[in-house]
PDB file of C-alpha atoms in Angstrom:
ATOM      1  CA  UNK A  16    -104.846  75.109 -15.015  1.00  0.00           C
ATOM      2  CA  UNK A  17    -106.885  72.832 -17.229  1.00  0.00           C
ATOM      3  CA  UNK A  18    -104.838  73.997 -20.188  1.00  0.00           C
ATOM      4  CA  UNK A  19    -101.506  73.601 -18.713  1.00  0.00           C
ATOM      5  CA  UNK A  20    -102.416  69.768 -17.834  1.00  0.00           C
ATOM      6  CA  UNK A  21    -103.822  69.168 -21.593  1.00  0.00           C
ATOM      7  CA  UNK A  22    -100.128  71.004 -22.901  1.00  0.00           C
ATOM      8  CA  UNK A  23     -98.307  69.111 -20.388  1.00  0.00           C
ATOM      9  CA  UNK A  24    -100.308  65.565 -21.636  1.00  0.00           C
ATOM     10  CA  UNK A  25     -99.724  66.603 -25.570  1.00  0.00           C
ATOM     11  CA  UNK A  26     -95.631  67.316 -24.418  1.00  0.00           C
ATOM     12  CA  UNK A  27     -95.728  63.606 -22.698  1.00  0.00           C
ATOM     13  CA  UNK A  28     -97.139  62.010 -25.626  1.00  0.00           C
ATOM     14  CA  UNK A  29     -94.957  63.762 -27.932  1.00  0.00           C
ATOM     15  CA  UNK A  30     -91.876  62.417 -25.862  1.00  0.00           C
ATOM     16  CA  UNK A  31     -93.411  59.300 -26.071  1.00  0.00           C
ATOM     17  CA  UNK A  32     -93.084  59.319 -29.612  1.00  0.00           C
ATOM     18  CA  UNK A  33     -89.749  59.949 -30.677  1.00  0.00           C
ATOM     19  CA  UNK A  34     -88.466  58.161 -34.346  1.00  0.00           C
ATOM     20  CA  UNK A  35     -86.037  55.438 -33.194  1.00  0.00           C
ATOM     21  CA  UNK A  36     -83.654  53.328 -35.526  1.00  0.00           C
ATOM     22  CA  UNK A  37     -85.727  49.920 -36.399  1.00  0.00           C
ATOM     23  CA  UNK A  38     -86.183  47.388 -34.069  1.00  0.00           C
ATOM     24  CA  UNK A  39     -84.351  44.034 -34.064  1.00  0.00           C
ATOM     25  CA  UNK A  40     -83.434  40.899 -32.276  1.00  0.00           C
ATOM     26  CA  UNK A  41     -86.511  39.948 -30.371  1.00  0.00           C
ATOM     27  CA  UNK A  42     -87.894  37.019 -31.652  1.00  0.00           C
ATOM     28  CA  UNK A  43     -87.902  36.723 -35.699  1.00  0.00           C
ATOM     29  CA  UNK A  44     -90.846  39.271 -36.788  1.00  0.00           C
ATOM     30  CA  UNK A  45     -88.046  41.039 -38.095  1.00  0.00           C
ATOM     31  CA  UNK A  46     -86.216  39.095 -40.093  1.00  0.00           C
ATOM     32  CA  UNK A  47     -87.305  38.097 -43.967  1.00  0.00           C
ATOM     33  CA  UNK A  48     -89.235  34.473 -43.958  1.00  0.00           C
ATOM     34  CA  UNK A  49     -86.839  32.923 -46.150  1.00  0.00           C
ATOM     35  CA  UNK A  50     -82.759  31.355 -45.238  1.00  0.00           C
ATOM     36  CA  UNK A  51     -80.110  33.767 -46.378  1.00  0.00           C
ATOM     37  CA  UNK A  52     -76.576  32.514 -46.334  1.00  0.00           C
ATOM     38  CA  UNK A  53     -73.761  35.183 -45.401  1.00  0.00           C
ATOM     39  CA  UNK A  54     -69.813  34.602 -45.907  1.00  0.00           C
ATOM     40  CA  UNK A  55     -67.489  36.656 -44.612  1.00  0.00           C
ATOM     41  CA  UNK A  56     -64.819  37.358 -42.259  1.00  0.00           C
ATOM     42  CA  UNK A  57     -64.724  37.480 -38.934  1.00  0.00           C
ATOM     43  CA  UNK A  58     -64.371  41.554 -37.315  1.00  0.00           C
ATOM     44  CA  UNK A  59     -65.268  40.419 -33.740  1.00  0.00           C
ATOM     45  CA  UNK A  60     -67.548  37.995 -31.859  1.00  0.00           C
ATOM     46  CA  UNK A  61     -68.889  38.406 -28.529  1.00  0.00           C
ATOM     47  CA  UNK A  62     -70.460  35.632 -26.597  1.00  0.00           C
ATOM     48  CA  UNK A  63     -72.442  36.803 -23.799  1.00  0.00           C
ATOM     49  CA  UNK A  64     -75.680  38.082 -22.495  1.00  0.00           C
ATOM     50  CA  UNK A  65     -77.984  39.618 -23.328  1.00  0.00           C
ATOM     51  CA  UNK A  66     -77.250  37.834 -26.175  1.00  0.00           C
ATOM     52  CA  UNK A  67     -73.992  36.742 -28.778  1.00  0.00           C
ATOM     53  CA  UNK A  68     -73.192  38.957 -31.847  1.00  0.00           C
ATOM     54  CA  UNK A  69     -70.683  38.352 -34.577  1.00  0.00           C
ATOM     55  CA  UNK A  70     -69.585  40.860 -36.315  1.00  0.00           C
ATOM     56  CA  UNK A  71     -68.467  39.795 -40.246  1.00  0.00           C
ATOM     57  CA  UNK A  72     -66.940  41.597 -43.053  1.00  0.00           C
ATOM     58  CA  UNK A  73     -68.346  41.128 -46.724  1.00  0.00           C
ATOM     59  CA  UNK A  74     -66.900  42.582 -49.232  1.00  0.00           C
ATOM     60  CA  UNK A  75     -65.510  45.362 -47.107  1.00  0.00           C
ATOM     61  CA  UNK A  76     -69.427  46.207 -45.190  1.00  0.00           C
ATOM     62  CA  UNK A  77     -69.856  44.991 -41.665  1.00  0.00           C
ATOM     63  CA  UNK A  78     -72.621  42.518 -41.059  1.00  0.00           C
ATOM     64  CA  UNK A  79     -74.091  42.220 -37.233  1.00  0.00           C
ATOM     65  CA  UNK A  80     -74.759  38.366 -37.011  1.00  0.00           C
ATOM     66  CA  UNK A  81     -77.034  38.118 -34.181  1.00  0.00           C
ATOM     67  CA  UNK A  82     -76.580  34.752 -32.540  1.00  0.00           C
ATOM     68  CA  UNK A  83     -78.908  33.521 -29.334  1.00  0.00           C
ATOM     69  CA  UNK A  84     -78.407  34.349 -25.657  1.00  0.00           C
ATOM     70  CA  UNK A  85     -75.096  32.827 -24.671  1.00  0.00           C
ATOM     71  CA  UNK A  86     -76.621  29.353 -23.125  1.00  0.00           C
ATOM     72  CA  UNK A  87     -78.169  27.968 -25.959  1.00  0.00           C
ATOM     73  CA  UNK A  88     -75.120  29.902 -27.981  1.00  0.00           C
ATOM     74  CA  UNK A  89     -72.289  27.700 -25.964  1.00  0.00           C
ATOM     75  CA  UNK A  90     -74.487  24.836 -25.833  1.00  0.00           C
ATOM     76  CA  UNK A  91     -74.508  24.469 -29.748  1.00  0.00           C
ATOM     77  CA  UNK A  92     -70.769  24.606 -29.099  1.00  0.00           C
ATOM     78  CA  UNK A  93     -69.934  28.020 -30.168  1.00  0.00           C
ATOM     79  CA  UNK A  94     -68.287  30.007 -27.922  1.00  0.00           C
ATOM     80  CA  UNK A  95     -65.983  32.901 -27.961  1.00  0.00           C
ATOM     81  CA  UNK A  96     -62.718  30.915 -28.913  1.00  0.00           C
ATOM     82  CA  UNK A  97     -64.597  28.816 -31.621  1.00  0.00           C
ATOM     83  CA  UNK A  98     -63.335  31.545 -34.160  1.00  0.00           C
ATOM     84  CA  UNK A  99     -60.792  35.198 -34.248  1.00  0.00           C
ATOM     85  CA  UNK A 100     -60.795  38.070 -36.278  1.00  0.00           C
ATOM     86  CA  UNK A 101     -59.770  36.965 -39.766  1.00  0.00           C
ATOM     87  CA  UNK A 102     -61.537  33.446 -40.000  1.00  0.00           C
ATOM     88  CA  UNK A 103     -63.707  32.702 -42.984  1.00  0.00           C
ATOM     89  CA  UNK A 104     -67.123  31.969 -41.449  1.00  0.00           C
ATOM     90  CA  UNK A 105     -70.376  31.102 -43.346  1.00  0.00           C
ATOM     91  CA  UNK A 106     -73.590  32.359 -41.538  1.00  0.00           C
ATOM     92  CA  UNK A 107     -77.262  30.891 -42.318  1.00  0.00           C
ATOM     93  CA  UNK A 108     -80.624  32.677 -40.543  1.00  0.00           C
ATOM     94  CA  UNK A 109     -82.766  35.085 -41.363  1.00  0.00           C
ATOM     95  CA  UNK A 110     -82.006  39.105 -42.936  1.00  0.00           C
ATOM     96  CA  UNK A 111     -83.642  41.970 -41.733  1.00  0.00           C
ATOM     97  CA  UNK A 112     -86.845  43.265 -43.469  1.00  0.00           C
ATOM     98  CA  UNK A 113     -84.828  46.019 -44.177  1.00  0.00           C
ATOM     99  CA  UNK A 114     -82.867  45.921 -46.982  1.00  0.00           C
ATOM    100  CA  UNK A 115     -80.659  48.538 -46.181  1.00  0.00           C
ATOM    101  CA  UNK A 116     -80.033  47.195 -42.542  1.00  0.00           C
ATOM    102  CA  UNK A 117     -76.734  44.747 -42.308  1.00  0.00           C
ATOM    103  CA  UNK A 118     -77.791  42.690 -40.031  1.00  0.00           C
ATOM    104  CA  UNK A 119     -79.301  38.971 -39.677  1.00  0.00           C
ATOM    105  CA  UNK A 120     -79.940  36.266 -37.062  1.00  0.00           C
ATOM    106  CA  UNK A 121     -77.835  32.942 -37.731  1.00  0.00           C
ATOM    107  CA  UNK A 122     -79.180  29.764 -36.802  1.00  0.00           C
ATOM    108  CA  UNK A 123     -76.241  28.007 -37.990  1.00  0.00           C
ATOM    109  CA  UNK A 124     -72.666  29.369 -37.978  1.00  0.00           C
ATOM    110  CA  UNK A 125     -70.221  27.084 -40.570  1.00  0.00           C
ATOM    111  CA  UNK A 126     -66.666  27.354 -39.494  1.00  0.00           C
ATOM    112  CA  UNK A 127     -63.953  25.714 -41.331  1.00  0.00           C
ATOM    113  CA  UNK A 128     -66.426  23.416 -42.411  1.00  0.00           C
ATOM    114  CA  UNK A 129     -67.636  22.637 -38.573  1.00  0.00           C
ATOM    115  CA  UNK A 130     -71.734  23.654 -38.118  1.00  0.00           C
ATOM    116  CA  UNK A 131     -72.693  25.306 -34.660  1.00  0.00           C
ATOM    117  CA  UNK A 132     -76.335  25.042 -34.885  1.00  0.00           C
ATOM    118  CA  UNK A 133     -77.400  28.301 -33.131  1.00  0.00           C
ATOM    119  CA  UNK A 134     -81.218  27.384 -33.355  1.00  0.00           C
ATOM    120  CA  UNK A 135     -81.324  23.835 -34.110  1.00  0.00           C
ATOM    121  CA  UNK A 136     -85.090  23.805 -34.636  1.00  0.00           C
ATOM    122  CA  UNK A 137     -84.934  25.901 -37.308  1.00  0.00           C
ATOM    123  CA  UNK A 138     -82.323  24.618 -39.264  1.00  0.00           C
ATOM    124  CA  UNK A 139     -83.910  22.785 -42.307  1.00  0.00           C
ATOM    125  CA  UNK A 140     -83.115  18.825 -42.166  1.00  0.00           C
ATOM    126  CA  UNK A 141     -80.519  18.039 -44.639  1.00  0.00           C
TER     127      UNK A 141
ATOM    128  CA  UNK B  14     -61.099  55.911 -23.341  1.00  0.00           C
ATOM    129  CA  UNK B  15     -60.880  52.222 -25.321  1.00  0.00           C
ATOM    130  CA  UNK B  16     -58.357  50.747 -23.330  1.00  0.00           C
ATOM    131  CA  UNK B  17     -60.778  51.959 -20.124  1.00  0.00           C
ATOM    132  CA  UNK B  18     -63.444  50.490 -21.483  1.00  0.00           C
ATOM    133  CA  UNK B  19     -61.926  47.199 -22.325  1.00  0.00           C
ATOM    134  CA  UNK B  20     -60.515  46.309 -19.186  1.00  0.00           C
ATOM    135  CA  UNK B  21     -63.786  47.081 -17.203  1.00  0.00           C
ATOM    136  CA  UNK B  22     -64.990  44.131 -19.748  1.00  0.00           C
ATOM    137  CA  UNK B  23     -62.188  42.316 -18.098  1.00  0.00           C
ATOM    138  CA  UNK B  24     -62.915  42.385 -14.882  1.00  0.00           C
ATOM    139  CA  UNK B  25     -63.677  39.032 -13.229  1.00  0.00           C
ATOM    140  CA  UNK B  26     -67.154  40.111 -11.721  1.00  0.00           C
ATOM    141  CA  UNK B  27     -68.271  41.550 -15.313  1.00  0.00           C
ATOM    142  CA  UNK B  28     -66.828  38.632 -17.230  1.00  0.00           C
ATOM    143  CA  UNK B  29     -68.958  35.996 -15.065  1.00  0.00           C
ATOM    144  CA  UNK B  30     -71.795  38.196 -15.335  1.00  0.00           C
ATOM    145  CA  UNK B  31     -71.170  38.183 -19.274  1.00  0.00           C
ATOM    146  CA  UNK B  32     -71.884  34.330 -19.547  1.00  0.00           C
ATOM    147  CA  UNK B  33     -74.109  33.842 -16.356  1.00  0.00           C
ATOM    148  CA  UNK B  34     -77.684  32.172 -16.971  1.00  0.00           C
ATOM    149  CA  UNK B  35     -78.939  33.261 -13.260  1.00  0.00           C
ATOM    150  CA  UNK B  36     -76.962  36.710 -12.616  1.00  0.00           C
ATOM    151  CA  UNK B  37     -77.618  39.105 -15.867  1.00  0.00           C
ATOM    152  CA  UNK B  38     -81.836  38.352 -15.492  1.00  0.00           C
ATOM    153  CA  UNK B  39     -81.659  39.160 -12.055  1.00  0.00           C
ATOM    154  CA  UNK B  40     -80.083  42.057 -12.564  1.00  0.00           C
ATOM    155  CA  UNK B  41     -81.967  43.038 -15.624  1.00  0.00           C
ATOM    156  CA  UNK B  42     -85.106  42.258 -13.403  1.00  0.00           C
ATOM    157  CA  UNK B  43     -83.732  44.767 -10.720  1.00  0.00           C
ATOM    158  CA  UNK B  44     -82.798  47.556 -12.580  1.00  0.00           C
ATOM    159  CA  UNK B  45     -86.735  47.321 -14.456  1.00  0.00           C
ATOM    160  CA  UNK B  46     -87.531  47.236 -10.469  1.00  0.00           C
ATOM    161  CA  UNK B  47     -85.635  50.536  -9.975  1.00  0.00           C
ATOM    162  CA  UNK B  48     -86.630  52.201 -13.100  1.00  0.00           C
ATOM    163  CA  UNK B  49     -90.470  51.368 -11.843  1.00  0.00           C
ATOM    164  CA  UNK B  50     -90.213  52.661  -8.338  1.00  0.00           C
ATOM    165  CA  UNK B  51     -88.184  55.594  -9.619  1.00  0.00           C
ATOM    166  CA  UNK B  52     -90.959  56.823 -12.273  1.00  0.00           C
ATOM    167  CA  UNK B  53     -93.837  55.603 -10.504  1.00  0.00           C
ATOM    168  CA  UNK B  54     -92.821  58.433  -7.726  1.00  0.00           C
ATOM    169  CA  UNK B  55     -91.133  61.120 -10.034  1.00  0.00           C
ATOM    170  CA  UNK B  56     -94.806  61.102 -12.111  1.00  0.00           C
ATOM    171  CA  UNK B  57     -97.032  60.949  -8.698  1.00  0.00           C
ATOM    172  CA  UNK B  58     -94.590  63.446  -7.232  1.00  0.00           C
ATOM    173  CA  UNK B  59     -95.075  65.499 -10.457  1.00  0.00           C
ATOM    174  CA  UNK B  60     -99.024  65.728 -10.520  1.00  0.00           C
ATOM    175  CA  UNK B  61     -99.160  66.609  -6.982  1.00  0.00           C
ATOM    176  CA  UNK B  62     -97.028  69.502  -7.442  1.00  0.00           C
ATOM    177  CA  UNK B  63     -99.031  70.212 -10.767  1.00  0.00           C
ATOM    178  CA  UNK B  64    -102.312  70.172  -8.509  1.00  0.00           C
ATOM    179  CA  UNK B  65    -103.405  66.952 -10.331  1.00  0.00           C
ATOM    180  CA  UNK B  66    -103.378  65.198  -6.879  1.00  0.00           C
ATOM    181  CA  UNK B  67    -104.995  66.964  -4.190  1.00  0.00           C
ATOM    182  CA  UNK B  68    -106.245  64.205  -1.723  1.00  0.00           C
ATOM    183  CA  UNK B  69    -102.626  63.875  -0.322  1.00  0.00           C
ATOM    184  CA  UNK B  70    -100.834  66.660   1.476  1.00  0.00           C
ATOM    185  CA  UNK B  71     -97.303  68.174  -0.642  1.00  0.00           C
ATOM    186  CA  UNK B  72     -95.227  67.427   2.251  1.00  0.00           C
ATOM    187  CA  UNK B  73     -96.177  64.149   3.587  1.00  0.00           C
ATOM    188  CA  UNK B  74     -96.397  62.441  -0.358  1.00  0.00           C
ATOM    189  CA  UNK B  75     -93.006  64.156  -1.171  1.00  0.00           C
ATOM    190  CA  UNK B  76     -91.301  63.578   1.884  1.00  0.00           C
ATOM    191  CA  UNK B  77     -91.896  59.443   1.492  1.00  0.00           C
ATOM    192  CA  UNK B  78     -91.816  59.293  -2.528  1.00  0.00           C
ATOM    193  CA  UNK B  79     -88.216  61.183  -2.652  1.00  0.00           C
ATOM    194  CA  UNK B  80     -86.938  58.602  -0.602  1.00  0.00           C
ATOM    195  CA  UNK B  81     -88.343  55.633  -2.912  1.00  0.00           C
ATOM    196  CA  UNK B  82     -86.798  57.648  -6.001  1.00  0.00           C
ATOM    197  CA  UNK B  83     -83.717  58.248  -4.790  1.00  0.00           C
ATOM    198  CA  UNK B  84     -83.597  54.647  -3.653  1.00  0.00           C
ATOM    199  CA  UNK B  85     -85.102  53.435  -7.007  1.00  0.00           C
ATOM    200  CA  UNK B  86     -82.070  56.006  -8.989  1.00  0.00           C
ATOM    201  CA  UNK B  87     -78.997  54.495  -7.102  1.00  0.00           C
ATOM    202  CA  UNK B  88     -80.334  51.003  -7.554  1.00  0.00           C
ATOM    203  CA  UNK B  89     -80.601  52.053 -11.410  1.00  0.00           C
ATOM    204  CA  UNK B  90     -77.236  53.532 -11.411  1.00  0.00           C
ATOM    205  CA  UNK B  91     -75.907  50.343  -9.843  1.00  0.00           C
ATOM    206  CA  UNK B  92     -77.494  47.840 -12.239  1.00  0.00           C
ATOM    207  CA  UNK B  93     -77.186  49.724 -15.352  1.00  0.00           C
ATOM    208  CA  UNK B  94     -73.531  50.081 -14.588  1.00  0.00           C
ATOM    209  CA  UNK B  95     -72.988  46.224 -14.406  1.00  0.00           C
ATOM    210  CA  UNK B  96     -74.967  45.754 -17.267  1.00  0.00           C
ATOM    211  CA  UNK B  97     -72.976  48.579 -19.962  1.00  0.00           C
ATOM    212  CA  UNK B  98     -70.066  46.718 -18.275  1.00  0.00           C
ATOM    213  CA  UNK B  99     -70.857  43.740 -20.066  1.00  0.00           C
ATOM    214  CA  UNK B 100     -70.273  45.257 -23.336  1.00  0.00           C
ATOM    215  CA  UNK B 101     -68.834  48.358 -22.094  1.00  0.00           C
ATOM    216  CA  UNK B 102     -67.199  49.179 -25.811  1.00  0.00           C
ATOM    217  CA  UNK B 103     -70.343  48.413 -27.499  1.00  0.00           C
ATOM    218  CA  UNK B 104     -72.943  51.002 -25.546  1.00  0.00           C
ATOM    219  CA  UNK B 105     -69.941  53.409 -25.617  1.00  0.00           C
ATOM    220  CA  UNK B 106     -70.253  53.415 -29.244  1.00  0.00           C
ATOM    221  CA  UNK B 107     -73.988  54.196 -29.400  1.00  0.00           C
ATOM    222  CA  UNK B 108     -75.426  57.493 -29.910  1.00  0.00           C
ATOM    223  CA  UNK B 109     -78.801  56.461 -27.560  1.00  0.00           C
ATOM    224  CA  UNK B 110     -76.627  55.221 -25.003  1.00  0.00           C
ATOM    225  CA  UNK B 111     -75.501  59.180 -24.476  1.00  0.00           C
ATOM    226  CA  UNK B 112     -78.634  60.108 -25.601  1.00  0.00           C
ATOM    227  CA  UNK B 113     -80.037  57.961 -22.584  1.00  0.00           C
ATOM    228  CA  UNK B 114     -76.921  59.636 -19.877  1.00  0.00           C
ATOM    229  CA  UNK B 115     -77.711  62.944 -21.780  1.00  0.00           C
ATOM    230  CA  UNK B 116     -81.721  63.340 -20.529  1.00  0.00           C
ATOM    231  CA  UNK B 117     -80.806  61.630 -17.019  1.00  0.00           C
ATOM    232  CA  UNK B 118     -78.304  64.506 -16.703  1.00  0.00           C
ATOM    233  CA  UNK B 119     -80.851  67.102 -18.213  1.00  0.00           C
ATOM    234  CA  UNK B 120     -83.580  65.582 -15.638  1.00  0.00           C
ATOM    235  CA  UNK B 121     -80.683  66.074 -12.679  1.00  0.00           C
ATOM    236  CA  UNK B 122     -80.779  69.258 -13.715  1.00  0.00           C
ATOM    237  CA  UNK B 123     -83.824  70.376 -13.330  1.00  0.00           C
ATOM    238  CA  UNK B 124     -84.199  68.182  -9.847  1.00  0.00           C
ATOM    239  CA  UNK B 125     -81.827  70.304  -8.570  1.00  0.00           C
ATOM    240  CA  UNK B 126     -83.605  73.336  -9.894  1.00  0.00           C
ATOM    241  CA  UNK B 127     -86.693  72.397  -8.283  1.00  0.00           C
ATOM    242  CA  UNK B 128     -85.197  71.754  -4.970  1.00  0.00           C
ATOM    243  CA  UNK B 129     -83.284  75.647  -5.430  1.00  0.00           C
ATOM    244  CA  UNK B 130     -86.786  77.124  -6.700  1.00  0.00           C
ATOM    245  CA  UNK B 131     -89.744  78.514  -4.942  1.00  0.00           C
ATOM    246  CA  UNK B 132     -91.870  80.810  -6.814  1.00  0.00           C
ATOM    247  CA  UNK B 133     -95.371  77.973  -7.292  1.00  0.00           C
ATOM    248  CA  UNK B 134     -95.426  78.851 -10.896  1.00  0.00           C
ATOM    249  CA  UNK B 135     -92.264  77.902 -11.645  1.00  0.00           C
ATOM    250  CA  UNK B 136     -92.348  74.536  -9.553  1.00  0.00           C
ATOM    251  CA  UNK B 137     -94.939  73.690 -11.691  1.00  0.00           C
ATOM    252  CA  UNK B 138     -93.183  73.857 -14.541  1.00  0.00           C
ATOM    253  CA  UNK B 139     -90.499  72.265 -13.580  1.00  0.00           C
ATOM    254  CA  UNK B 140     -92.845  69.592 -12.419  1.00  0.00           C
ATOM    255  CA  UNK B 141     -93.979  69.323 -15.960  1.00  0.00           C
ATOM    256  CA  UNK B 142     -90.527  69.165 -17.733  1.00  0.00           C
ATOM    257  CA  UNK B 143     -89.722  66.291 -14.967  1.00  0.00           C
ATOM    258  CA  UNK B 144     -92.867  64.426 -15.932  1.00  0.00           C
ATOM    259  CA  UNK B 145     -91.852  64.530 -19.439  1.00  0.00           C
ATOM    260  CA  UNK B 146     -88.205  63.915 -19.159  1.00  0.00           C
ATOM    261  CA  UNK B 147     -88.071  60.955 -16.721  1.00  0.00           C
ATOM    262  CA  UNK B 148     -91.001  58.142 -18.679  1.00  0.00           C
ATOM    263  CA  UNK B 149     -88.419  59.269 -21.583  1.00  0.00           C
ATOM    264  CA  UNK B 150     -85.520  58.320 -20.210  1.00  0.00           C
ATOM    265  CA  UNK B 151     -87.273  55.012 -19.927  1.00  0.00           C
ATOM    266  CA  UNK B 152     -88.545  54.888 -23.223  1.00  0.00           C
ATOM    267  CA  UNK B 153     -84.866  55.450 -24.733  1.00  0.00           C
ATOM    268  CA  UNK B 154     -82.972  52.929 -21.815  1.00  0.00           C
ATOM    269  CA  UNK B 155     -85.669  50.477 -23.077  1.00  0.00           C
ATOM    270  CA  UNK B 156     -84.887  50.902 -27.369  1.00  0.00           C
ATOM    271  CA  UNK B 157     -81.245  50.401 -25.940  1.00  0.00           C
ATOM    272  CA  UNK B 158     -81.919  46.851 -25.833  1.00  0.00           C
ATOM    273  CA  UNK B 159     -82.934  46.490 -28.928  1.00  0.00           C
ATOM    274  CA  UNK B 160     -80.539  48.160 -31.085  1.00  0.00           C
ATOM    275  CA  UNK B 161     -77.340  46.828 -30.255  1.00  0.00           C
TER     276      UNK B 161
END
């Protein structure tokens, strides 16, 4: 009895521990410190909770633009008929850590040469 | 299957749930309720079949925790459903997503085994697959979040 409960606690902490893809949008931990600026073409955008994504194309790879949760998002003035498929846009945020991972989180979307500022505090001041 | 999808994005309750600032918390806040209630009693459930718990008579404990899970499962069902409605396409397009419906089905499963099953022995291990399987299912429906 004993040993089935320890082999039934090792099973549950095994489960517990299974190797997930890397973690992203909460909060900035995992984004790189410095601005990176993205331009590409717009695949899809979708402005809504839990939170807006924009989908770009660069040079034929698909970047997930990670936007905020649609409030803030469609208070900046972006919403989901600010741009369609095929628009040039020019996003500036944060990359992932990961270098391999195509994704970032914009805190100011450029389109045709009109800024949504995503996360006004942390756009530097021109 | 796409076109499916997409027009259950359409719908007029989903779309003002999409943009809503009150609506998609609250119902975020009620499936965590129903995912709570739901494990809490599958795990207590589990360890008293085990023989972990033994102040608590089998019958009495089971006969009021099944009801909370089952409550605590539909009310899952129900707000998970409005929420993968939101994006419908997207968590379609996920492999954890399935993964997710793929260990609640396994989980069914092996309710339904333990309800058909007598032999103690067996129970018990069935109690200890459920035990496993359902704080899993919570672990993968909560990565979901954070991967799309």
């Amino acid at each position: 009895m004993r040993r089935l409960r320890i082999l039934l606690l090792a099973m549950a902490l095994g489960a517990a521990m299974p190797v997930l893809p890397a973690l992203a949008h909460h909060g900035w931990a995992w984004t790189e410190e410095e601005l990176f600026e993205l331009t590409g073409t717009v695949k899809s955008v979708f402005v809504g909770n839990p939170h807006a994504t924009l989908d770009l194309e660069v040079e034929g790879v698909v970047w997930r633009v990670e936007l905020a949760p649609p409030g803030p998002t469609v208070a900046s003035g972006f919403t989901e008929e600010t741009v369609k498929p095929g628009d040039e846009v020019v996003a500036l945020g944060n990359r992932s850590l990961d270098p391999n991972e195509k994704r970032m989180k914009a805190v100011r979307v450029t389109v045709g040469g009109k800024a949504y500022d995503i996360y006004p505090t942390r756009v530097p001041a021109n | 299957m796409e076109t499916l999808l997409g027009s259950i994005e359409q719908l007029a309750l989903i779309k003002a749930l999409k943009t809503s600032f009150f609506a998609y918390p609250v119902v975020n806040a009620l499936h965590i309720l129903a995912v709570g209630g739901l494990v809490t009693s599958v795990i207590l459930m589990d360890l008293r079949v085990i023989g972990v718990i033994r102040s608590i008579d089998e019958q009495s404990l089971m006969r009021l925790l099944r009801r909370v899970a089952l409550g605590g499962f539909g009310l899952a069902v129900l707000t998970g459903a409005l929420m993968f409605a939101v994006r419908a396409t997207d968590y379609a397009g996920m492999p954890l997503f399935w993964i997710k419906l793929g260990l609640i089905g396994v989980a069914g499963l092996n309710f339904l085994a333990f309800s058909l099953l007598r032999a103690e022995g067996m129970r018990r291990i069935l109690a200890g697959v459920s035990i496993v399987l359902w704080p899993t299912v919570l672990l993968v429906g909560r990565f979901l979040g954070f991967v799309l």
